[in-house]
């Protein structure tokens, strides 16, 4: 197997792993959203603050999106939430 064949094989494996990771992340975000959809405003604010403190981007971004969609929060309102 030549150099270019080996390089192509490695690149294909890297791309496949990236796609699989992306699918897993999308599934995780959908599951989070489904679970958090029924949360009250105060629960979402609490979850958002806690996730921000922990550095949990998946949870904080999902809570932020739901606050914006379900409770008409603006970015500046979310940004001023103290955590």
Short mmCIF file of C-alpha atoms in Angstrom, two decimals:
data_model
loop_
_atom_site.label_atom_id
_atom_site.label_comp_id
_atom_site.label_asym_id
_atom_site.label_seq_id
_atom_site.Cartn_x
_atom_site.Cartn_y
_atom_site.Cartn_z
CA UNK A 1 0.00 0.00 0.00
CA UNK A 2 1.48 3.31 -1.04
CA UNK A 3 1.76 6.52 0.93
CA UNK A 4 -1.29 8.14 -0.67
CA UNK A 5 -3.42 5.05 -0.10
CA UNK A 6 -2.43 4.99 3.56
CA UNK A 7 -3.10 8.70 3.89
CA UNK A 8 -6.53 8.30 2.27
CA UNK A 9 -7.40 5.45 4.61
CA UNK A 10 -6.40 7.46 7.68
CA UNK A 11 -8.33 10.51 6.47
CA UNK A 12 -11.41 8.36 5.88
CA UNK A 13 -11.19 6.93 9.40
CA UNK A 14 -10.86 10.41 10.90
CA UNK A 15 -13.86 11.70 8.95
CA UNK A 16 -15.93 8.66 9.92
CA UNK A 17 -15.08 9.14 13.60
CA UNK A 18 -15.98 12.84 13.36
CA UNK A 19 -19.34 12.06 11.78
CA UNK A 20 -20.09 9.43 14.43
CA UNK A 21 -19.15 11.88 17.21
CA UNK A 22 -21.39 14.52 15.65
CA UNK A 23 -24.31 12.08 15.48
CA UNK A 24 -23.80 11.17 19.14
CA UNK A 25 -23.71 14.83 20.19
CA UNK A 26 -26.87 15.57 18.21
CA UNK A 27 -28.60 12.64 19.87
CA UNK A 28 -27.45 13.80 23.31
CA UNK A 29 -28.76 17.32 22.66
CA UNK A 30 -32.11 16.00 21.45
CA UNK A 31 -32.47 13.82 24.53
CA UNK A 32 -31.59 16.75 26.79
CA UNK A 33 -34.08 18.99 25.05
CA UNK A 34 -36.83 16.37 25.29
CA UNK A 35 -36.15 15.99 29.01
CA UNK A 36 -35.92 19.73 29.72
CA UNK A 37 -38.92 20.72 27.59
CA UNK A 38 -41.27 20.37 30.58
CA UNK A 39 -39.09 22.36 33.01
CA UNK A 40 -40.50 25.53 34.52
CA UNK A 41 -38.80 28.88 33.98
CA UNK A 42 -37.15 28.81 37.41
CA UNK A 43 -35.93 25.24 36.85
CA UNK A 44 -34.39 26.22 33.51
CA UNK A 45 -32.68 29.24 35.07
CA UNK A 46 -31.29 27.03 37.84
CA UNK A 47 -30.12 24.37 35.39
CA UNK A 48 -28.54 27.04 33.16
CA UNK A 49 -26.61 28.61 36.06
CA UNK A 50 -25.43 25.26 37.37
CA UNK A 51 -24.32 24.09 33.93
CA UNK A 52 -22.44 27.34 33.32
CA UNK A 53 -20.57 26.94 36.61
CA UNK A 54 -19.63 23.37 35.67
CA UNK A 55 -18.71 24.31 32.12
CA UNK A 56 -21.30 21.91 30.71
CA UNK A 57 -21.92 23.42 27.29
CA UNK A 58 -24.54 20.89 26.19
CA UNK A 59 -26.81 21.53 29.16
CA UNK A 60 -26.28 25.30 29.32
CA UNK A 61 -26.90 25.81 25.60
CA UNK A 62 -30.05 23.67 25.71
CA UNK A 63 -31.40 25.54 28.74
CA UNK A 64 -30.56 28.88 27.11
CA UNK A 65 -32.37 27.95 23.92
CA UNK A 66 -35.47 26.81 25.84
CA UNK A 67 -35.48 30.02 27.91
CA UNK A 68 -35.43 32.01 24.67
CA UNK A 69 -38.08 29.91 22.91
CA UNK A 70 -40.49 29.18 25.77
CA UNK A 71 -40.13 32.26 27.97
CA UNK A 72 -39.09 34.95 25.46
CA UNK A 73 -35.74 35.65 27.11
CA UNK A 74 -33.35 37.89 25.21
CA UNK A 75 -29.60 37.28 25.12
CA UNK A 76 -28.93 40.23 27.43
CA UNK A 77 -31.35 38.83 30.02
CA UNK A 78 -29.61 35.49 30.02
CA UNK A 79 -26.18 37.12 30.08
CA UNK A 80 -27.04 39.06 33.23
CA UNK A 81 -28.15 35.95 35.12
CA UNK A 82 -25.64 35.63 37.91
CA UNK A 83 -23.96 32.33 38.33
#
